[in-house]
Short mmCIF file of C-alpha atoms in Angstrom, two decimals:
data_model
loop_
_atom_site.label_atom_id
_atom_site.label_comp_id
_atom_site.label_asym_id
_atom_site.label_seq_id
_atom_site.Cartn_x
_atom_site.Cartn_y
_atom_site.Cartn_z
CA MET A 5 53.42 -8.43 -22.09
CA THR A 6 54.67 -4.83 -21.99
CA GLY A 7 55.66 -5.43 -25.65
CA ASP A 8 52.01 -4.85 -26.39
CA LYS A 9 50.46 -2.31 -24.45
CA ALA A 10 46.96 -2.80 -25.67
CA ARG A 11 47.13 -6.13 -24.41
CA TYR A 12 48.68 -5.27 -21.32
CA ASN A 13 46.18 -2.54 -20.46
CA GLN A 14 42.83 -4.88 -21.07
CA ILE A 15 44.86 -7.48 -18.55
CA GLU A 16 45.30 -4.49 -16.37
CA PHE A 17 41.57 -3.66 -16.84
CA ILE A 18 40.50 -7.36 -16.32
CA PHE A 19 42.68 -7.33 -12.84
CA SER A 20 41.24 -4.35 -11.52
CA THR A 21 37.52 -5.81 -12.30
CA ALA A 22 38.46 -8.39 -10.29
CA ALA A 23 40.21 -7.08 -7.40
CA VAL A 24 36.98 -4.87 -6.78
CA SER A 25 34.21 -7.22 -7.51
CA ALA A 26 36.30 -10.29 -5.32
CA LEU A 27 35.53 -8.18 -2.21
CA PHE A 28 32.01 -9.11 -1.94
CA LEU A 29 32.25 -12.67 -2.73
CA ASP A 30 32.55 -14.20 0.40
CA GLY A 31 29.91 -12.39 1.70
CA GLY A 32 31.84 -10.85 4.66
CA LEU A 33 32.84 -14.29 5.62
CA LYS A 34 36.81 -13.64 5.40
CA THR A 35 36.30 -9.79 7.59
CA TYR A 36 34.30 -11.89 10.06
CA LEU A 37 36.38 -14.85 10.82
CA LEU A 38 39.32 -12.84 12.58
CA TYR A 39 36.66 -11.54 14.99
CA ALA A 40 34.45 -14.63 15.25
CA TYR A 41 37.99 -16.47 16.61
CA LYS A 42 38.63 -13.81 19.15
CA GLN A 43 35.06 -13.93 20.36
CA SER A 44 35.15 -18.22 20.33
CA GLU A 45 37.96 -17.19 23.19
CA GLN A 46 40.68 -17.99 20.15
CA SER A 47 39.30 -21.80 19.39
CA VAL A 48 40.08 -22.57 15.95
CA GLU A 49 37.17 -25.68 16.11
CA ARG A 50 34.68 -23.44 16.84
CA ILE A 51 35.30 -21.11 13.95
CA LYS A 52 35.86 -24.41 11.55
CA PRO A 53 32.09 -24.34 10.91
CA ILE A 54 32.79 -20.92 9.21
CA PHE A 55 35.05 -22.25 6.77
CA ALA A 56 32.56 -25.41 6.14
CA SER A 57 30.50 -22.58 5.09
CA TYR A 58 32.33 -20.80 3.12
CA LYS A 59 33.13 -24.09 1.10
CA VAL A 60 29.62 -24.54 0.24
CA LEU A 61 29.43 -20.75 -1.13
CA LEU A 62 32.29 -21.76 -3.26
CA LYS A 63 30.74 -24.61 -4.86
CA GLY A 64 27.84 -22.56 -5.91
CA TYR A 65 29.83 -20.15 -7.34
CA LEU A 66 31.36 -22.84 -9.49
CA PHE A 67 28.30 -24.40 -10.48
CA VAL A 68 26.89 -20.67 -11.51
CA LEU A 69 29.95 -19.96 -13.17
CA ALA A 70 30.29 -23.46 -15.08
CA MET A 71 26.99 -22.30 -16.54
CA ALA A 72 27.64 -19.02 -17.46
CA PHE A 73 30.63 -20.10 -19.36
CA VAL A 74 28.57 -22.67 -21.34
CA CYS A 75 26.24 -19.64 -22.23
CA MET A 76 29.27 -17.27 -23.15
CA SER A 77 30.62 -20.12 -25.47
CA LEU A 78 27.81 -20.38 -27.15
CA TRP A 79 26.59 -16.76 -27.46
CA MET A 80 29.51 -14.64 -26.76
CA PRO A 81 32.42 -16.27 -27.32
CA GLU A 82 34.27 -12.85 -27.87
CA ARG A 83 33.32 -11.79 -24.22
CA ILE A 84 35.13 -14.59 -22.64
CA LEU A 85 38.33 -12.96 -22.33
CA ASP A 86 37.17 -9.70 -20.20
CA TRP A 87 33.82 -11.08 -18.48
CA GLY A 88 35.18 -14.92 -17.86
CA GLY A 89 38.71 -14.14 -16.82
CA ALA A 90 37.46 -11.03 -14.36
CA THR A 91 35.49 -13.60 -13.13
CA ALA A 92 37.46 -16.55 -12.12
CA ARG A 93 40.30 -14.06 -10.85
CA ALA A 94 37.69 -12.73 -8.53
CA LEU A 95 36.75 -15.88 -7.35
CA PHE A 96 40.52 -16.65 -6.89
CA LEU A 97 41.37 -13.79 -5.00
CA SER A 98 38.47 -14.03 -2.76
CA MET A 99 39.37 -17.53 -1.74
CA VAL A 100 42.98 -16.62 -1.26
CA GLY A 101 41.90 -13.96 0.80
CA PHE A 102 39.68 -16.03 2.94
CA VAL A 103 42.40 -18.69 3.45
CA ALA A 104 45.23 -16.57 4.15
CA VAL A 105 43.31 -15.15 7.17
CA TRP A 106 42.64 -19.05 7.97
CA TYR A 107 46.54 -19.61 7.95
CA ARG A 108 47.12 -16.17 9.90
CA ILE A 109 44.71 -17.63 12.95
CA ALA A 110 46.52 -21.16 12.61
CA ASP A 111 49.69 -19.25 12.76
CA LYS A 112 51.15 -20.47 9.45
CA PRO A 113 50.77 -17.47 6.77
CA SER A 114 53.20 -18.50 4.65
CA ARG A 115 51.14 -21.51 3.58
CA VAL A 116 48.61 -19.62 1.20
CA PHE A 117 51.46 -19.35 -1.10
CA ILE A 118 50.80 -23.01 -1.68
CA LEU A 119 47.56 -22.08 -3.42
CA SER A 120 48.63 -18.65 -4.90
CA ILE A 121 51.77 -19.27 -6.27
CA PRO A 122 50.93 -22.13 -8.57
CA VAL A 123 48.68 -20.31 -10.15
CA TYR A 124 50.35 -17.47 -11.29
CA VAL A 125 53.50 -20.07 -12.76
CA ALA A 126 50.96 -22.26 -14.42
CA ALA A 127 48.94 -19.74 -15.66
CA GLY A 128 52.52 -17.86 -17.16
CA ALA A 129 53.48 -21.25 -18.75
CA LEU A 130 50.15 -21.49 -20.60
CA ILE A 131 50.89 -18.54 -22.16
CA TRP A 132 54.16 -19.35 -23.41
CA LEU A 133 53.61 -23.34 -24.33
CA LEU A 134 50.44 -21.54 -26.49
CA GLY A 135 52.82 -19.49 -28.30
CA ASP A 136 50.70 -16.25 -28.62
CA ILE A 137 48.91 -13.65 -27.24
CA SER A 138 45.46 -14.11 -28.49
CA ASP A 139 42.20 -13.92 -26.75
CA THR A 140 41.97 -17.95 -26.61
CA GLY A 141 45.84 -18.14 -25.16
CA PHE A 142 45.22 -15.48 -22.24
CA SER A 143 41.08 -16.81 -21.51
CA ILE A 144 43.11 -20.28 -21.17
CA ALA A 145 45.54 -18.90 -19.06
CA LEU A 146 43.33 -16.82 -16.85
CA VAL A 147 40.71 -19.10 -16.35
CA VAL A 148 41.74 -22.87 -15.91
CA PRO A 149 44.22 -22.10 -13.24
CA HIS A 150 42.38 -19.63 -11.32
CA LEU A 151 39.13 -21.94 -11.45
CA LEU A 152 41.15 -25.40 -10.46
CA ALA A 153 42.81 -23.90 -7.71
CA VAL A 154 39.26 -22.56 -6.20
CA ALA A 155 37.82 -26.26 -6.85
CA LEU A 156 41.00 -27.62 -5.08
CA ALA A 157 40.20 -25.57 -1.88
CA ALA A 158 36.21 -26.01 -2.33
CA PHE A 159 36.14 -29.87 -3.01
CA ILE A 160 39.20 -31.62 -1.54
CA GLY A 161 41.64 -29.34 0.97
CA PHE A 162 40.68 -28.11 4.25
CA SER A 163 39.39 -30.75 6.94
CA VAL A 164 36.70 -28.21 8.33
CA GLY A 165 33.72 -30.73 8.14
CA ARG A 166 30.51 -30.51 5.84
CA GLY A 167 29.00 -26.92 5.48
CA ASN A 168 25.15 -26.48 4.59
CA MET A 169 22.73 -23.68 3.26
CA CYS A 170 21.52 -22.91 6.91
CA ALA A 171 24.73 -22.51 8.25
CA LEU A 172 26.15 -20.67 5.28
CA ILE A 173 22.91 -18.28 5.87
CA VAL A 174 23.41 -17.76 9.30
CA HIS A 175 27.06 -17.17 9.21
CA ILE A 176 26.79 -14.44 6.44
CA SER A 177 24.62 -12.57 8.42
CA ALA A 178 26.18 -12.86 11.43
CA ALA A 179 29.68 -11.75 9.10
CA LEU A 180 27.29 -8.75 7.43
CA LYS A 181 26.05 -7.55 10.88
CA TYR A 182 29.81 -6.97 12.01
CA GLY A 183 31.42 -6.22 8.96
CA TRP A 184 28.75 -4.01 6.58
CA PRO A 185 31.05 -0.92 7.74
CA ILE A 186 33.99 -2.41 6.66
CA LEU A 187 32.78 -3.79 3.30
CA ALA A 188 31.63 -0.67 2.13
CA SER A 189 35.10 1.21 3.32
CA VAL A 190 37.10 -1.20 1.08
CA LEU A 191 34.62 -0.69 -1.49
CA LEU A 192 35.07 3.17 -1.72
CA THR A 193 38.95 2.15 -0.95
CA MET A 194 39.22 -0.02 -4.10
CA VAL A 195 37.15 2.37 -6.46
CA VAL A 196 39.76 4.79 -5.51
CA ALA A 197 42.52 2.70 -6.25
CA ASN A 198 41.21 1.51 -9.26
CA PHE A 199 39.45 4.63 -10.19
CA GLY A 200 42.82 5.59 -12.54
CA LYS A 201 43.01 2.73 -14.38
CA LEU A 202 39.27 1.88 -15.55
CA TYR A 203 39.21 5.72 -16.61
CA ALA A 204 42.16 5.52 -18.60
CA TYR A 205 41.31 2.52 -20.13
CA ASN A 206 38.17 3.86 -21.35
CA TYR A 207 38.83 7.91 -22.10
CA LEU A 208 42.87 8.24 -22.17
CA SER A 209 45.65 7.22 -24.73
CA GLU A 210 47.10 3.75 -24.43
CA LYS A 211 50.25 4.97 -23.31
CA GLU A 212 48.84 7.15 -20.53
CA MET A 213 46.97 3.61 -19.40
CA PHE A 214 50.04 2.05 -19.71
CA ASN A 215 52.44 4.40 -17.61
CA PHE A 216 49.60 4.62 -14.71
CA SER A 217 49.05 0.76 -14.40
CA PHE A 218 53.21 0.26 -14.54
CA SER A 219 53.24 2.79 -11.80
CA GLN A 220 50.71 0.89 -9.83
CA ARG A 221 52.33 -2.60 -10.81
CA MET A 222 55.57 -1.13 -8.99
CA ALA A 223 53.88 0.58 -6.28
CA LEU A 224 52.45 -3.73 -5.49
CA ILE A 225 56.10 -4.07 -4.14
CA ILE A 226 55.34 -1.77 -0.81
CA GLN A 227 51.76 -3.65 -0.73
CA LEU A 228 53.33 -6.92 -0.44
CA GLY A 229 55.88 -5.34 2.43
CA HIS A 230 52.51 -4.47 3.83
CA LEU A 231 50.60 -7.46 3.75
CA ALA A 232 54.39 -9.36 4.71
CA VAL A 233 54.11 -7.64 8.28
CA SER A 234 50.65 -7.27 8.83
CA GLY A 235 49.87 -10.65 7.95
CA TYR A 236 51.94 -12.00 10.20
CA MET A 237 50.85 -9.64 13.23
CA ALA A 238 47.26 -9.68 12.26
CA LYS A 239 46.50 -12.09 14.79
CA HIS A 240 48.63 -10.73 17.67
CA LEU A 241 47.33 -7.42 17.44
CA PHE A 242 43.68 -8.43 16.80
CA VAL A 243 43.63 -10.91 19.71
CA SER A 244 45.57 -8.45 22.16
CA GLU A 245 43.68 -7.23 25.11
CA GLN A 246 46.07 -4.28 25.79
CA ARG A 247 44.83 -0.89 24.33
CA ARG A 248 48.32 0.66 24.03
CA PHE A 249 49.57 1.00 20.58
CA HIS A 250 52.28 -1.25 19.62
CA GLN A 251 55.11 0.79 18.89
CA LYS A 252 57.79 -1.40 18.50
CA THR A 253 55.67 -3.36 15.94
CA PHE A 254 54.80 -0.45 14.02
CA ALA A 255 58.49 0.70 13.91
CA VAL A 256 59.55 -2.71 12.17
CA TYR A 257 56.52 -2.27 9.89
CA LEU A 258 57.35 1.20 8.47
CA ILE A 259 61.08 0.17 8.08
CA THR A 260 59.78 -2.33 5.91
CA LEU A 261 57.45 -0.25 3.75
CA LEU A 262 61.00 2.20 3.51
CA MET A 263 62.69 -0.70 2.51
CA ALA A 264 59.79 -2.04 0.12
CA THR A 265 59.77 1.71 -1.43
CA ILE A 266 63.26 1.33 -2.47
CA VAL A 267 62.94 -1.89 -4.08
CA ALA A 268 60.13 0.09 -6.34
CA TYR A 269 62.05 2.90 -7.25
CA SER A 270 64.85 0.46 -8.12
CA ALA A 271 62.65 -1.91 -9.98
CA ALA A 272 61.37 1.18 -11.82
CA TRP A 273 64.36 2.40 -12.73
CA PHE A 274 65.85 -0.86 -14.24
CA ALA A 275 63.07 -2.06 -15.74
CA PRO A 276 64.16 -0.58 -19.29
CA SER A 277 67.50 -2.09 -19.30
CA LEU A 278 65.97 -5.62 -18.07
CA GLY A 279 63.43 -5.07 -21.74
CA PHE A 280 60.36 -5.07 -19.49
CA ILE A 281 59.39 -1.22 -21.12
CA SER A 282 61.11 1.00 -23.52
CA SER A 283 62.14 3.87 -21.31
CA THR A 284 61.99 5.06 -17.07
CA GLN A 285 58.66 5.89 -16.06
CA ILE A 286 59.83 7.53 -13.10
CA ASP A 287 57.90 11.10 -13.01
CA THR A 288 55.27 12.78 -10.77
CA THR A 289 52.45 10.28 -11.45
CA PHE A 290 54.64 7.49 -10.01
CA THR A 291 55.90 9.10 -6.99
CA LEU A 292 52.05 10.62 -6.21
CA ILE A 293 51.15 6.67 -6.50
CA ILE A 294 54.10 5.64 -4.46
CA ILE A 295 52.93 8.37 -1.70
CA TYR A 296 49.51 7.03 -2.03
CA THR A 297 50.30 3.40 -1.85
CA LEU A 298 52.39 3.81 1.34
CA LEU A 299 49.65 5.78 3.28
CA TRP A 300 46.90 3.35 2.31
CA CYS A 301 49.30 0.69 3.31
CA ILE A 302 49.80 2.64 7.08
CA GLY A 303 45.92 3.00 7.32
CA GLY A 304 45.09 -0.86 6.67
CA TYR A 305 47.18 -1.24 9.69
CA LEU A 306 45.75 1.35 11.75
CA GLU A 307 42.13 -0.32 10.62
CA LEU A 308 43.04 -3.09 12.73
CA TYR A 309 42.96 -1.26 16.13
CA LEU A 310 39.26 -0.53 15.15
CA ASN A 311 38.45 -3.87 13.78
CA ARG A 312 39.35 -5.54 17.00
CA VAL A 313 37.14 -3.13 19.12
CA ASN A 314 34.18 -3.52 16.49
CA ARG A 315 34.35 0.04 15.93
CA ASN A 316 33.98 -0.53 12.31
CA SER A 317 31.93 2.48 11.78
CA LEU A 318 34.88 4.62 12.22
CA VAL A 319 36.89 2.56 9.36
CA LEU A 320 33.52 3.65 7.04
CA GLY A 321 33.78 7.43 8.19
CA SER A 322 37.48 7.47 7.36
CA ALA A 323 37.07 5.86 3.60
CA ILE A 324 33.75 8.04 3.48
CA THR A 325 36.54 10.95 3.61
CA ALA A 326 39.20 9.81 1.65
CA ALA A 327 36.62 8.91 -0.88
CA GLY A 328 34.76 13.00 -0.53
CA VAL A 329 38.48 14.31 -1.05
CA PHE A 330 39.32 12.28 -3.63
CA LEU A 331 36.17 13.11 -5.79
CA ALA A 332 36.35 16.72 -4.54
CA TRP A 333 40.07 17.23 -6.30
CA VAL A 334 39.20 15.15 -9.38
CA MET A 335 35.99 17.28 -9.89
CA PHE A 336 37.34 20.85 -8.91
CA THR A 337 40.76 21.27 -10.04
CA ARG A 338 41.85 21.80 -13.66
CA TYR A 339 44.64 20.29 -14.89
CA PRO A 340 45.86 17.06 -16.60
CA MET A 341 43.04 14.46 -15.98
CA ILE A 342 46.00 11.61 -15.40
CA SER A 343 48.25 13.89 -13.09
CA ARG A 344 44.80 15.20 -11.22
CA ILE A 345 43.59 11.19 -10.17
CA ALA A 346 47.02 10.35 -8.74
CA THR A 347 47.26 13.87 -6.42
CA ALA A 348 43.62 13.13 -5.56
CA MET A 349 44.61 9.59 -4.52
CA ALA A 350 47.61 10.66 -2.46
CA LEU A 351 45.23 13.25 -0.73
CA GLY A 352 42.41 11.28 -0.26
CA ALA A 353 44.69 8.47 1.51
CA ALA A 354 46.05 11.13 3.62
CA SER A 355 43.08 12.55 4.99
CA ASN A 356 42.22 8.68 5.70
CA VAL A 357 45.05 8.17 7.78
CA MET A 358 44.71 11.13 9.81
CA PHE A 359 40.79 10.30 10.44
CA LEU A 360 42.05 7.01 11.48
CA ILE A 361 44.68 8.53 13.95
CA MET A 362 42.65 11.16 15.34
CA SER A 363 39.82 8.10 15.96
CA LEU A 364 42.42 6.21 17.46
CA PHE A 365 43.20 8.83 19.92
CA ILE A 366 39.58 9.54 20.80
CA ILE A 367 39.36 6.19 21.54
CA ARG A 368 42.30 5.60 24.09
CA ARG A 369 41.36 8.87 26.14
CA ASN A 370 37.88 7.22 26.66
#
């Protein structure tokens, strides 16, 4: 894939678009699920109707998407890869995100990989079997495995009862009432995180887009470490009635991030010898992306303490502050754009963490 930079950049653009779009497809139900579990005295049975409503939502999306694919095939076949691939992946990411929270509640967080890993393997196998990297090949690889997994979750998997439209509306209303500040903050965060790739894809050179995307791909290793610890501990941290900060858990979390950072740098260093890229891409931009990712992960961890006490307006405040710092740096500084974006991302993430720390300190004092 990395041998064809234009194709790689196109796929990165699709993935970025899908990541932002996926945030809103669940109507806030994913954000609400853990809070509803806490409010229901930690009863899984009492939150099953929320999952049933989400399955109704998935079925509706699949029907609309099927109609859209028919229309695109007839009138805009050249857009199936960009639009169809991004939409299918966005729906898949939404489903995986919701199911991941469900399995955290059930104390079986690793089970989400039963849905996610086969999809990634199947997509890679389809590309290999088709023997090319044409639009048709990539369209099939992106669309078919992702939508099959979504259909499996919507129609066959998970015995949570039958949902209906009335219950769906009730649950989405409750979810938005609780979580709209979180959704807004996540939107701001994702726009900042993907701004570099989207800007580079449209305005910068193919090489700059490739290098920026490669840096973010290596930084995903750190995010995996973040998800491993925060995902495992999310339920415990969220339902805990203690007001104190869990220092030992946070220490384990920071050690995990440090180890993941070493792995990310090592992977970038050895990537040329493995044939993934032509030369080592470790530079200032790469380091800034790593710093941004570390701070973003720490911020995500700290937000759990605000989510559990329903102080989500502070989460939105921190995201607005970070986005403001990012925008100001991009607009009012004057040096190469790609470095400017990477620096702005790191500074914005740092301001986000400082805002969250001050918020937690004030809440604890009160």
